[in-house]
Short mmCIF file of C-alpha atoms in Angstrom, two decimals:
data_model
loop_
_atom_site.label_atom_id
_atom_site.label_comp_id
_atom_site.label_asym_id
_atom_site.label_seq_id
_atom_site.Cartn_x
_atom_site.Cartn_y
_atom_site.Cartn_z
CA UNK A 1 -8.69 36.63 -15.84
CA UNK A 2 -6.07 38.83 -16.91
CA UNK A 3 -4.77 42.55 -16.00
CA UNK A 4 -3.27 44.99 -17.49
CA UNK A 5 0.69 46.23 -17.48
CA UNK A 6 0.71 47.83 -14.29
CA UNK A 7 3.24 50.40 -15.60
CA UNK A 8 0.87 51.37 -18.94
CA UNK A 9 -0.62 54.52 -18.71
CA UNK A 10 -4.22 53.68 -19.47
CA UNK A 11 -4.18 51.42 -16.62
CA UNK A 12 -5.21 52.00 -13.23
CA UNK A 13 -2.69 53.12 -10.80
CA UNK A 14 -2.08 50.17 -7.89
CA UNK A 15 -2.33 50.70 -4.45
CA UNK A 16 0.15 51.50 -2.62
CA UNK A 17 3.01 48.65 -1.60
CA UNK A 18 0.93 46.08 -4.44
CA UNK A 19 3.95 44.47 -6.62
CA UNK A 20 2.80 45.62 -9.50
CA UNK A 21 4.42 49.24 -9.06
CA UNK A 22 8.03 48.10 -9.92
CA UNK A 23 6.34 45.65 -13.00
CA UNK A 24 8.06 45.41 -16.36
CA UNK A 25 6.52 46.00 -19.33
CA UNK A 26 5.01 43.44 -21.84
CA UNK A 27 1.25 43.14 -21.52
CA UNK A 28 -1.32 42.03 -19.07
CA UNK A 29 -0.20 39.44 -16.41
CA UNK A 30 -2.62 36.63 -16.11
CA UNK A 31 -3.05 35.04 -12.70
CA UNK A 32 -1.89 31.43 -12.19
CA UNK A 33 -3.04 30.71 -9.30
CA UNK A 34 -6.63 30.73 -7.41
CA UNK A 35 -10.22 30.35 -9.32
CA UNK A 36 -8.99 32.09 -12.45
CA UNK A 37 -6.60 29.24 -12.42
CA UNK A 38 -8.35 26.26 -12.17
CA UNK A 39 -7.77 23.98 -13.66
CA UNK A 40 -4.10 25.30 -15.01
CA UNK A 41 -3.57 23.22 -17.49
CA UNK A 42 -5.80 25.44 -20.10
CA UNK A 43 -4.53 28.51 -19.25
CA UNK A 44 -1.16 27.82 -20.00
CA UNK A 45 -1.67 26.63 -22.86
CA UNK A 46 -3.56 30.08 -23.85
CA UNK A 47 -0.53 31.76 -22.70
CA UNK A 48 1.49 29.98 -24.85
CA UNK A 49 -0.80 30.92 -28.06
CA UNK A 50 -0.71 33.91 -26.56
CA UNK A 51 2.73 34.82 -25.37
CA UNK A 52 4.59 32.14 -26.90
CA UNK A 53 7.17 29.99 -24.54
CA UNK A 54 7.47 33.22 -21.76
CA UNK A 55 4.68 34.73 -20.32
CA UNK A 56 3.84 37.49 -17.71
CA UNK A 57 2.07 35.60 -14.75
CA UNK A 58 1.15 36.79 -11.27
CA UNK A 59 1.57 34.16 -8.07
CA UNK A 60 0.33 33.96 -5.19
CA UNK A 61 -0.04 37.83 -3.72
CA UNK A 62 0.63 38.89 -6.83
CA UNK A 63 3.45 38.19 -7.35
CA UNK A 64 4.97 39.38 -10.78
CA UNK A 65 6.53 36.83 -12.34
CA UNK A 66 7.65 35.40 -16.15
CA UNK A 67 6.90 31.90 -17.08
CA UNK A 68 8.54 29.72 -19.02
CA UNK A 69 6.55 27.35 -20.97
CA UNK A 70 8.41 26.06 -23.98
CA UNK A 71 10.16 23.38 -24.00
CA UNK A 72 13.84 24.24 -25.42
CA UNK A 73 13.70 27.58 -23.34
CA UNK A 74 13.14 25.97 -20.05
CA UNK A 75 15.71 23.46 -20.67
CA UNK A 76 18.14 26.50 -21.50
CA UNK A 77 17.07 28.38 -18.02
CA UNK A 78 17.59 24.74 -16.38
CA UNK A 79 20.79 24.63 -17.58
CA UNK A 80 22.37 28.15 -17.19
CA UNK A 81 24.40 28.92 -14.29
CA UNK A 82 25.09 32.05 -14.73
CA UNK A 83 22.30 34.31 -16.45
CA UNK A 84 19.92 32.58 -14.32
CA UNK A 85 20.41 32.19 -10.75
CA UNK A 86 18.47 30.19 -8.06
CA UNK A 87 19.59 32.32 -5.04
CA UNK A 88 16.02 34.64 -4.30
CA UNK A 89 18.27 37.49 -2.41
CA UNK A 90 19.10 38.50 -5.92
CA UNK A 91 14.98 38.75 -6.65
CA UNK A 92 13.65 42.13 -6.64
CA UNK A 93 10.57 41.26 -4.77
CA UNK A 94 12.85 40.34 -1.89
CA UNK A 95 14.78 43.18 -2.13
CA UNK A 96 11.96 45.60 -2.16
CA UNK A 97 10.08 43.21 1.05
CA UNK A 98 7.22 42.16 -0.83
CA UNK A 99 7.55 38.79 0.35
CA UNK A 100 7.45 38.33 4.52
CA UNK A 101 7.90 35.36 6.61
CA UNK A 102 4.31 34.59 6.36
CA UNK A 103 4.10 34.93 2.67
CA UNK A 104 2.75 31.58 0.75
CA UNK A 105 5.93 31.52 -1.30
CA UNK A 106 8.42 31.81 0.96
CA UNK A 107 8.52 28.26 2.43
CA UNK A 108 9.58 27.33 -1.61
CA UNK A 109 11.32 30.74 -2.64
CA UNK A 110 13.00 32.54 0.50
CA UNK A 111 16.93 32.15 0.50
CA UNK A 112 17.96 29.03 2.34
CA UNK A 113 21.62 27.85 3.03
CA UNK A 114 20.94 24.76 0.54
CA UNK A 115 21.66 23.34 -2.62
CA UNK A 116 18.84 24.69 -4.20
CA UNK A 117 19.19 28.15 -3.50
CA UNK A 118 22.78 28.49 -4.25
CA UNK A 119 25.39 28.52 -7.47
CA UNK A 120 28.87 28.14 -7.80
CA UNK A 121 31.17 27.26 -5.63
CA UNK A 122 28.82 27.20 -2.31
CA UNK A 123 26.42 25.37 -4.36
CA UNK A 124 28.92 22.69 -5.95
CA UNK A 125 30.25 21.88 -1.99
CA UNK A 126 26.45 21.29 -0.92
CA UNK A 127 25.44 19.23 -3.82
CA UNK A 128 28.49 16.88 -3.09
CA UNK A 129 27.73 16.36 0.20
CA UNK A 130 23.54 15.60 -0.49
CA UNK A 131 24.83 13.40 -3.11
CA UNK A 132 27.16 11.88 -1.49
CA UNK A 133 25.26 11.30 1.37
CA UNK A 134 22.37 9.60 -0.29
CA UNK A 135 24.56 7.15 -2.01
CA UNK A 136 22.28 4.10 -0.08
CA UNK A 137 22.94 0.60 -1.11
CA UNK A 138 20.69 0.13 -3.77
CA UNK A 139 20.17 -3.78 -2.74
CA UNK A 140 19.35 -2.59 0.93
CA UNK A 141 17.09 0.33 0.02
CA UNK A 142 14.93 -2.04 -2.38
CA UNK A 143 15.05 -4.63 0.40
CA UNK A 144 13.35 -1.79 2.66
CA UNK A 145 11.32 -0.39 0.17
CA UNK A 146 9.62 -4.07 -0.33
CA UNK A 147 9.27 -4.48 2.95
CA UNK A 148 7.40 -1.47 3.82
CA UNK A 149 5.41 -2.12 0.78
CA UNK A 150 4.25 -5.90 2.06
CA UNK A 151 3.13 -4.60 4.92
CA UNK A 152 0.80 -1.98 3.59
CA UNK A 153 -0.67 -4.34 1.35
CA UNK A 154 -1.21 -6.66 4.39
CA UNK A 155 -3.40 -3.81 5.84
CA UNK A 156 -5.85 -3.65 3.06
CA UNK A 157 -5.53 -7.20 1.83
CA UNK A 158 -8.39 -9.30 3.52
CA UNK A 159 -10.77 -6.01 2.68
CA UNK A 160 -10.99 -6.16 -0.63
CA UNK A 161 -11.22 -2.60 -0.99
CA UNK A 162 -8.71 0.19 -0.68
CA UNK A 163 -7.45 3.85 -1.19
CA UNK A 164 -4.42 3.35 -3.38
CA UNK A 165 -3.65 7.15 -2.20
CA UNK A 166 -4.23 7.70 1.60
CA UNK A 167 -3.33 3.41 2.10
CA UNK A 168 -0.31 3.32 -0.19
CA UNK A 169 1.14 5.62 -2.31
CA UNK A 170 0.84 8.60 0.41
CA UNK A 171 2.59 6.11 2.74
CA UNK A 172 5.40 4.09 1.13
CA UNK A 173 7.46 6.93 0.39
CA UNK A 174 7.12 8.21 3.82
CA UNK A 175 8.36 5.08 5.65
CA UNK A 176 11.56 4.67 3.22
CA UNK A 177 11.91 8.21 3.78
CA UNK A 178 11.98 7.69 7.60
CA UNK A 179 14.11 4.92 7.35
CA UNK A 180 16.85 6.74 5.27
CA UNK A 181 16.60 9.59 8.02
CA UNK A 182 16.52 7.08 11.02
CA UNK A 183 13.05 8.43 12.56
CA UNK A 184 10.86 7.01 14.20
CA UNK A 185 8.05 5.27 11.97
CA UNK A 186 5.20 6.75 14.68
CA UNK A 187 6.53 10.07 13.40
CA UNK A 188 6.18 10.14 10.30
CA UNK A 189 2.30 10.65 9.74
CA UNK A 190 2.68 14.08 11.45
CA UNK A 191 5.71 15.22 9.07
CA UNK A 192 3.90 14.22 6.46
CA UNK A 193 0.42 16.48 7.18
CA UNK A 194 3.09 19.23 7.39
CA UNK A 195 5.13 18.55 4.12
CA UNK A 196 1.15 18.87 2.51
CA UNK A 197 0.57 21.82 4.34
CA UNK A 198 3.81 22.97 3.19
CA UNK A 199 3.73 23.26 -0.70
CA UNK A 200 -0.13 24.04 -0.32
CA UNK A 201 0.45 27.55 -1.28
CA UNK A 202 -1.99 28.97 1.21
CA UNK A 203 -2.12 29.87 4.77
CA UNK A 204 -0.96 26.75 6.27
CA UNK A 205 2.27 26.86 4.10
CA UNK A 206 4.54 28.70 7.38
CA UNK A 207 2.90 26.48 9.67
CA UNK A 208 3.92 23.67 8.08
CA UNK A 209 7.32 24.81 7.16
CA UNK A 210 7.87 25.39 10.67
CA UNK A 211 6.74 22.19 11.78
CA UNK A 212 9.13 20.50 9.43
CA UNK A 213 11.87 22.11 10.16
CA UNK A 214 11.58 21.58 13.99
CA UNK A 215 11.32 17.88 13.47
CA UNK A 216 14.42 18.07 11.58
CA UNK A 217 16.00 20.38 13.82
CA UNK A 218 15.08 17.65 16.54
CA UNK A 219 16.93 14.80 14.50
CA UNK A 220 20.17 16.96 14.38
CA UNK A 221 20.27 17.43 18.26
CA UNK A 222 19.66 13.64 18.77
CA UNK A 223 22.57 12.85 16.48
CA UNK A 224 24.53 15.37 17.66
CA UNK A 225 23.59 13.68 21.83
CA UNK A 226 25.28 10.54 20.30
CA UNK A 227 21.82 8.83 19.78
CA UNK A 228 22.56 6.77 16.69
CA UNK A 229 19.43 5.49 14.42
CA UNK A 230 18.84 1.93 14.91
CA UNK A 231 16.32 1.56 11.74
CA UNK A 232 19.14 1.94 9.17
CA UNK A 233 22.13 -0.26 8.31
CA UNK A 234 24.89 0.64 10.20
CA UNK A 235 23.41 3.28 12.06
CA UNK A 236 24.63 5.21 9.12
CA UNK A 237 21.01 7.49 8.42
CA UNK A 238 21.04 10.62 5.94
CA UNK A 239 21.15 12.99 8.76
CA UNK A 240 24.66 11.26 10.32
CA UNK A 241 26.21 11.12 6.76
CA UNK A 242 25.65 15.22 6.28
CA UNK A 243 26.99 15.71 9.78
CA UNK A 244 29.79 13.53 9.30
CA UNK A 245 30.55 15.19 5.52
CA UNK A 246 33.91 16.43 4.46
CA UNK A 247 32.46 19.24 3.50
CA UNK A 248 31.50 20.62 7.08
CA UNK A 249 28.42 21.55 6.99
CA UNK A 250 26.97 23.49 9.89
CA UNK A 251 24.00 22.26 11.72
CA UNK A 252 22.04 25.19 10.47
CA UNK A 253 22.66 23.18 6.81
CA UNK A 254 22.46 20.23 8.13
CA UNK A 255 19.14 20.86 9.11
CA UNK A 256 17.54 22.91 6.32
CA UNK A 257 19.45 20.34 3.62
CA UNK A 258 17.11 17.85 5.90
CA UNK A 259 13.87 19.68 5.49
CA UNK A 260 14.78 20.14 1.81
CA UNK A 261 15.34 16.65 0.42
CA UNK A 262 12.22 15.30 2.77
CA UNK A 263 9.96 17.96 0.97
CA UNK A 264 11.37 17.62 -2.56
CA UNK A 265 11.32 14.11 -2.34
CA UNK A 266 8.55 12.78 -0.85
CA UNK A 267 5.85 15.27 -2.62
CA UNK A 268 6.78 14.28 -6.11
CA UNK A 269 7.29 10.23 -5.31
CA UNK A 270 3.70 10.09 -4.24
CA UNK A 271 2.58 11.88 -6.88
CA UNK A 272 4.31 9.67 -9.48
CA UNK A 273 3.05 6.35 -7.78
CA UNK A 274 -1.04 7.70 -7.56
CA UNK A 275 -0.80 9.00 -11.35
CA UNK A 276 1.06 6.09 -12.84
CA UNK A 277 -1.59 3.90 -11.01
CA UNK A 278 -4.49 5.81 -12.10
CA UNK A 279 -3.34 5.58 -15.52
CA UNK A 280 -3.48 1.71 -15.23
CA UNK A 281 -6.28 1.89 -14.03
CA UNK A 282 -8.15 3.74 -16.55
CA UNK A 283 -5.86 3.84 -19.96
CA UNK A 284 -5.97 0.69 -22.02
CA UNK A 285 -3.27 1.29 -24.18
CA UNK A 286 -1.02 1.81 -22.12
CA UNK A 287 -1.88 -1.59 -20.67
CA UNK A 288 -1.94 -3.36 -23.27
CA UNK A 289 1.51 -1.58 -24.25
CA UNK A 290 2.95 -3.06 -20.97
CA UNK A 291 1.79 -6.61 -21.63
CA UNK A 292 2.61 -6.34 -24.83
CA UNK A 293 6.19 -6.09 -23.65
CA UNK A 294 6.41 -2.88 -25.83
CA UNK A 295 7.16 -0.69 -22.75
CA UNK A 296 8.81 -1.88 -19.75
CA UNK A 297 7.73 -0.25 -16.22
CA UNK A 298 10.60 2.09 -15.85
CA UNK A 299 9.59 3.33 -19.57
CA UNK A 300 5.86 3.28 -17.97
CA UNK A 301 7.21 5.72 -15.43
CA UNK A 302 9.06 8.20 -17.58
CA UNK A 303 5.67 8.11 -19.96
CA UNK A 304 3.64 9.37 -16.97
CA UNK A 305 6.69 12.11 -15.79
CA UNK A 306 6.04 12.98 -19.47
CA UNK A 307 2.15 13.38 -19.21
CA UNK A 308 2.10 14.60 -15.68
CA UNK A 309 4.73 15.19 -13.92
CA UNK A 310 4.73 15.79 -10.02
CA UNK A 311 5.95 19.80 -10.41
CA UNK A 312 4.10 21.55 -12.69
CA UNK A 313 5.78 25.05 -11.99
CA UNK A 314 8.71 25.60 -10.09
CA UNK A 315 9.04 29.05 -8.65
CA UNK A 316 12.84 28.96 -8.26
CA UNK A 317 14.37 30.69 -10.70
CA UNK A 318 16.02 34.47 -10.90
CA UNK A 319 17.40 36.98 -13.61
CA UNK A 320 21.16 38.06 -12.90
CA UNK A 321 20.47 40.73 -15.17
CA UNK A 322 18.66 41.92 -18.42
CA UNK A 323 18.36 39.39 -20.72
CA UNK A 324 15.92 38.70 -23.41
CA UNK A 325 14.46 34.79 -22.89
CA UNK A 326 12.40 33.41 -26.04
CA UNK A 327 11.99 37.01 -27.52
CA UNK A 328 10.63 38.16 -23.94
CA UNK A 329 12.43 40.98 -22.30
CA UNK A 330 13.63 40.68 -18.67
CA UNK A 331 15.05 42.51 -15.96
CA UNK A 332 17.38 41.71 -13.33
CA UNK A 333 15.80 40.48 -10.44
CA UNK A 334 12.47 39.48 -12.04
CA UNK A 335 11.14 36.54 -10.94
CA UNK A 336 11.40 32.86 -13.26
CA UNK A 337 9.11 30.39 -13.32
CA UNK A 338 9.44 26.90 -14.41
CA UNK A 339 6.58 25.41 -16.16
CA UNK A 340 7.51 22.19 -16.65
CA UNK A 341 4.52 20.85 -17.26
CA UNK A 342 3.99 23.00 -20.08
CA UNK A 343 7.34 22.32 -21.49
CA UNK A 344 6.89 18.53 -21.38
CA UNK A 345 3.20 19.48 -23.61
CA UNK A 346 5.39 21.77 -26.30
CA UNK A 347 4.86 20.60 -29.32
CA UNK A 348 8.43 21.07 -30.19
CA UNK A 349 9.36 18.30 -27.72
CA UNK A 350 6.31 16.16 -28.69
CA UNK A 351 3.78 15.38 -31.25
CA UNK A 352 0.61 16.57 -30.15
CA UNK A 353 -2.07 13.55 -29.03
CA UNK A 354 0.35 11.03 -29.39
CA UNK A 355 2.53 9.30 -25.95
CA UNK A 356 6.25 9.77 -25.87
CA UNK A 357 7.91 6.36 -25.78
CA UNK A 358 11.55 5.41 -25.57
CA UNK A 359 11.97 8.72 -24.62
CA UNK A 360 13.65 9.96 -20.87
CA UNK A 361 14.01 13.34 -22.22
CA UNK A 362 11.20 15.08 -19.87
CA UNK A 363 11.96 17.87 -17.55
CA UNK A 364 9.92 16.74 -14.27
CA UNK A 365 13.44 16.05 -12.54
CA UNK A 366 15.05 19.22 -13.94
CA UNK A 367 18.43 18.72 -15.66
CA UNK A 368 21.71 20.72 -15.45
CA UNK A 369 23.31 21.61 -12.37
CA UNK A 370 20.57 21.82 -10.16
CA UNK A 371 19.04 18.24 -11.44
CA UNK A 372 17.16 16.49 -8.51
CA UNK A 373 19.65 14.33 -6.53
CA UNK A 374 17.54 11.36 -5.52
CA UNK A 375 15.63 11.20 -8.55
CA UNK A 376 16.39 7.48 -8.57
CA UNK A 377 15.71 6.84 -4.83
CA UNK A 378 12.14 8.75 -6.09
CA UNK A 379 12.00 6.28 -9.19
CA UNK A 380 12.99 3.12 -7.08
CA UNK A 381 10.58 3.89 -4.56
CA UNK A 382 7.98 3.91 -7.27
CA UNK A 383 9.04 0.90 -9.27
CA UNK A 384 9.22 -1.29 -6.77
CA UNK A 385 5.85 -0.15 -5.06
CA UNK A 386 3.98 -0.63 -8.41
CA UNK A 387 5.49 -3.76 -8.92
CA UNK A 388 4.56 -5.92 -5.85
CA UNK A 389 1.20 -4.24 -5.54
CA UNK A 390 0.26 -5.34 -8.64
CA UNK A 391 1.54 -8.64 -8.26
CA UNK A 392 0.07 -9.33 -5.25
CA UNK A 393 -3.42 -7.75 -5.65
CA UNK A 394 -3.77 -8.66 -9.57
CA UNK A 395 -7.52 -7.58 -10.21
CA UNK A 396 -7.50 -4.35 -8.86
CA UNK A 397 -10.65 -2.15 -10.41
CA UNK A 398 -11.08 1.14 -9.85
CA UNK A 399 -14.12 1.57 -7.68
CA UNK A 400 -15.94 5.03 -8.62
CA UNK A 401 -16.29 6.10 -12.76
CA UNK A 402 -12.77 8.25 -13.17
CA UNK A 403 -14.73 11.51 -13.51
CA UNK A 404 -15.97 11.23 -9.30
CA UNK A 405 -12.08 11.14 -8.57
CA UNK A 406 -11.14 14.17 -6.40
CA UNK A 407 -8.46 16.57 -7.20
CA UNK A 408 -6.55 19.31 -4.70
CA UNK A 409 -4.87 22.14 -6.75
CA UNK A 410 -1.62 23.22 -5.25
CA UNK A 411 -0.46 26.13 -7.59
CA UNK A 412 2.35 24.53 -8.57
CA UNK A 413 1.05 20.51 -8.75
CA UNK A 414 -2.28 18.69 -8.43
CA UNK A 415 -2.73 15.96 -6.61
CA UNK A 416 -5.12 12.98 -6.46
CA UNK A 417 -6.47 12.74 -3.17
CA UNK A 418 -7.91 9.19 -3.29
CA UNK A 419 -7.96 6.76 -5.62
CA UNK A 420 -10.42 3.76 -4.47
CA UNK A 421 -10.45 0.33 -5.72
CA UNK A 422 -11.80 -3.02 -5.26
CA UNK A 423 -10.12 -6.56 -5.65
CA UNK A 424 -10.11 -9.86 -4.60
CA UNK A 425 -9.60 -10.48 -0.98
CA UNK A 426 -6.72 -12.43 -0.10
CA UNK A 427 -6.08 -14.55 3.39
CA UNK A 428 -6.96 -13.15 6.96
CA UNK A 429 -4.21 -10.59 6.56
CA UNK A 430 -4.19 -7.52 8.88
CA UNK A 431 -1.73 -5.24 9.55
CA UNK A 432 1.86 -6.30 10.69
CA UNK A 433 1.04 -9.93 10.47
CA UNK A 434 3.49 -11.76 8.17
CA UNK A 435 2.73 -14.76 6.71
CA UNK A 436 4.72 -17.12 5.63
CA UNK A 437 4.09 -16.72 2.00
CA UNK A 438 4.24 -12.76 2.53
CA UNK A 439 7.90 -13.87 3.89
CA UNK A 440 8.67 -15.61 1.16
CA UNK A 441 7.49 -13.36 -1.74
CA UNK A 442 9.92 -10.37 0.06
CA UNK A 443 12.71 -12.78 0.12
CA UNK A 444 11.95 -13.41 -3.54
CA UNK A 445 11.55 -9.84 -4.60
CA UNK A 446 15.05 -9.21 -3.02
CA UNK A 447 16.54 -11.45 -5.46
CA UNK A 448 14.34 -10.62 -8.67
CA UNK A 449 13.96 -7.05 -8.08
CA UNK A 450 16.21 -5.41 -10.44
CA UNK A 451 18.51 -1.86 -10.52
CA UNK A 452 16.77 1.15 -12.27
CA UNK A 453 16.20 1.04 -15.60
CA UNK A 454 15.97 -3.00 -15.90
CA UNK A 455 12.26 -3.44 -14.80
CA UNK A 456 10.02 -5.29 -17.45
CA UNK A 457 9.64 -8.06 -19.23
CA UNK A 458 12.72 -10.90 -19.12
CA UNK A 459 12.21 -13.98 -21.18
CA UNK A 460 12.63 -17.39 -18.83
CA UNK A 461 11.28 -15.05 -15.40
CA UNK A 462 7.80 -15.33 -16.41
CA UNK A 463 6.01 -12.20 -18.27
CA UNK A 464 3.45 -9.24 -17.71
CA UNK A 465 -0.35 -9.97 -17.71
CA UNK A 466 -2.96 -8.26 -17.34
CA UNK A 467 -6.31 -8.93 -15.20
CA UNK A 468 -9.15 -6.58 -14.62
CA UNK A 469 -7.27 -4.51 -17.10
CA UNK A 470 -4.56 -3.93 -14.83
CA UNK A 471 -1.13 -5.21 -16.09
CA UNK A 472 0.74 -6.91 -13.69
CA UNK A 473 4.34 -8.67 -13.55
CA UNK A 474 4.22 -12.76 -12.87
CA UNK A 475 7.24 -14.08 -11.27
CA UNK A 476 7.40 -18.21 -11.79
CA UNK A 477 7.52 -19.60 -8.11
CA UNK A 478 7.94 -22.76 -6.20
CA UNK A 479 5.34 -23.88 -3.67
CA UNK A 480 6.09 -22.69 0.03
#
């Protein structure tokens, strides 16, 4: 459904205190979010034969906001630093208190002392220290990341049935996560239901957010007590590395830098592991493509961040002044939209129909100066997953017909909530039970699992096949 310009003088006058009194004009603003919204991924593309690659949107409360669909454009507002500014106390909505405490948006829009809300200076001293401090060995964090994922295959093994979602891809990325932050592994099921709550969009989104950030505020104190994490390598977790920065970061940014790379990395990492293995599941081609050898699994990744990645919109963006954007006119303070999945559909990035291969030019990390940090801790995470599920359980088969799959519409993603599937049982298994095999095959993947980017077929290592019509990677193996 759209509305009119709120400022037009056929239209109906607003109440009073709705956003839409201090509204620019250009048109009516469509709603992207709610039941006019769902599912998004038509109604942006009528905005963009409508509006072309900026439209006028209303979010959640309605919310005026422009959003940026087309490709090149987005890429431009990704990479200004100057005309376009991520720090929300320069948004007019904030200014004017349209957005409270309570508001849906302001767990992902209100000004925090991080990285992602600042520019400049302040923001180049933050980023150094978040990048800094999640410089993990790469050999120890894929050691870890195997690990955890043996384990949760030993839970579902001996079934014969799982939930790829709610048994594995919801999980993995939460015990690395924990691990990197030196928590607890009983309490991490509990941050998790709060990161969901979180970027929901809807009530629950300040309940969550406070939830998360009193666990986080929790790990500071025990840090700070001289309680060291004994879960990570050294003792030397994520949260001792920020506190310990040359940068000096104050607890206060200790703390909400905490909340912020938990949230922006676990969200998107679980959504990148269910969709890549739904598409296995139920795509062909791209099978066949992968045992083929035509497309290794890191280029199997960056196919699906084309297609769908994590973030559709990203509601982080502000005008420093009045600027013109794609031919769309824009006042200082508006709101900015990312819609990067909308971008990554242009058809000036892509032909129409047709995959992108050979191609890591997609937008789901962001690029510029606010580029995601652990995009390859996110990408490891999910290579390595993939990998030893499907070489350990190498008939999976999706268990319902694709269309019964359930969906949960987040305003800015949409995420699978379950993805059941059947295979061959295998041993007695059971949950924290190693066997020696299970052993073994870690202690392999150690040595065979390779740094980003090298995934895939390797003449001499054995190849990709594909059972059930899943493709899978075999590794040639002595006998235990």
């Amino acid at each position: 459904m759209t509305y009119p310009d709120p400022r037009s003088s056929s239209a109906p006058a607003p109440p009073p205190g709705c956003p839409a009194h201090a509204q620019n004009a250009g048109g009516p603003w469509q709603r992207i979010y709610g039941p006019d919204a769902e599912p998004l991924a038509p109604v942006l593309e009528q905005l963009r034969r409508q509006y072309g690659d900026v439209a006028p949107v209303l979010v959640p409360g309605d919310i005026p906001a422009y959003l940026v669909l087309g490709y090149n454009a987005t890429r431009d507002v990704m990479q200004s630093n100057s005309r376009v500014v991520c720090d929300s106390r320069r948004g007019r909505v904030y200014q004017d208190g349209r957005i409270p405490a309570d508001h849906p948006l302001a767990p992902m829009t209100a000004y925090q002392p991080v990285v992602a809300f600042e520019d400049g200076v302040p923001h180049a001293r933050l980023r150094s220290a978040v990048v800094d401090s999640l410089d993990f060995n790469r050999h120890s964090l894929r050691r870890y990341i195997g690990r955890y994922a043996n384990r949760l295959i030993d839970c579902v093994a001996s079934r014969g049935t799982a939930d790829l979602v709610s048994e594995y891809a919801a999980q993995l990325p939460a015990l690395v996560m924990a691990w990197m932050y030196g928590m607890p592994e009983e309490e991490s099921p509990a941050l998790v239901a709060a990161v969901r709550d979180l970027t929901s969009g809807n009530e629950r989104a300040a309940e969550g957010n406070a939830f998360v950030t009193r666990t986080m505020e929790e790990l500071v104190r025990r840090r700070r007590a001289g309680e060291g994490a004994d879960n990570t390598i050294g003792g030397r977790d994520f949260v001792s590395r920020l506190l310990d920065h040359e940068a000096g970061l104050s607890d206060q940014e200790v703390v909400e830098h905490l909340r912020m790379i938990f949230v922006a990395g676990y969200t998107p990492t679980v959504a990148l592991i269910a969709n890549t293995l739904l598409v296995l599941l139920t795509q062909r081609q791209f099978s066949r493509d992968l045992t083929s050898g035509q497309m290794t699994l890191p280029e199997a990744l960056e196919r699906v961040l084309w297609d769908h990645p994590p973030i559709g919109l990203l509601p982080t963006r502000w005008a420093a002044g009045d600027m013109t954007i794609a031919g769309q006119q824009i006042k200082a303070g508006d709101m900015i939209i990312l819609g990067i999945e909308a971008a990554n559909a242009d058809p000036a990035a892509r032909e129409p129909g047709r995959p992108v291969v050979h191609n890591s030019g997609h937008l789901a990390f962001s690029t510029g100066p606010h580029e995601c940090p652990g995009r390859d801790i996110g990408q490891a995470i999910a290579e390595t997953g993939i990998d030893i599920l499907l070489s350990t359980l190498r008939d999976l088969e999706l268990a319902v017909p694709e269309a019964e799959l359930q969906w949960q519409s987040a305003w800015v993603s949409r995420r699978l909530l379950s993805l059941p599937v059947t295979f061959t049982p295998r041993g007695s298994g059971g949950c924290g039970l190693r066997s020696r095999r299970l052993l073994w095959r870690e202690w392999v993947g150690r040595l065979v699992l390779p740094s980003r980017g090298t995934l895939g077929r390797r003449p001499g290592r054995g190849g990709w096949g594909v059972r059930g019509g899943v493709t899978v990677r075999s590794v040639r193996k002595r006998s235990c």
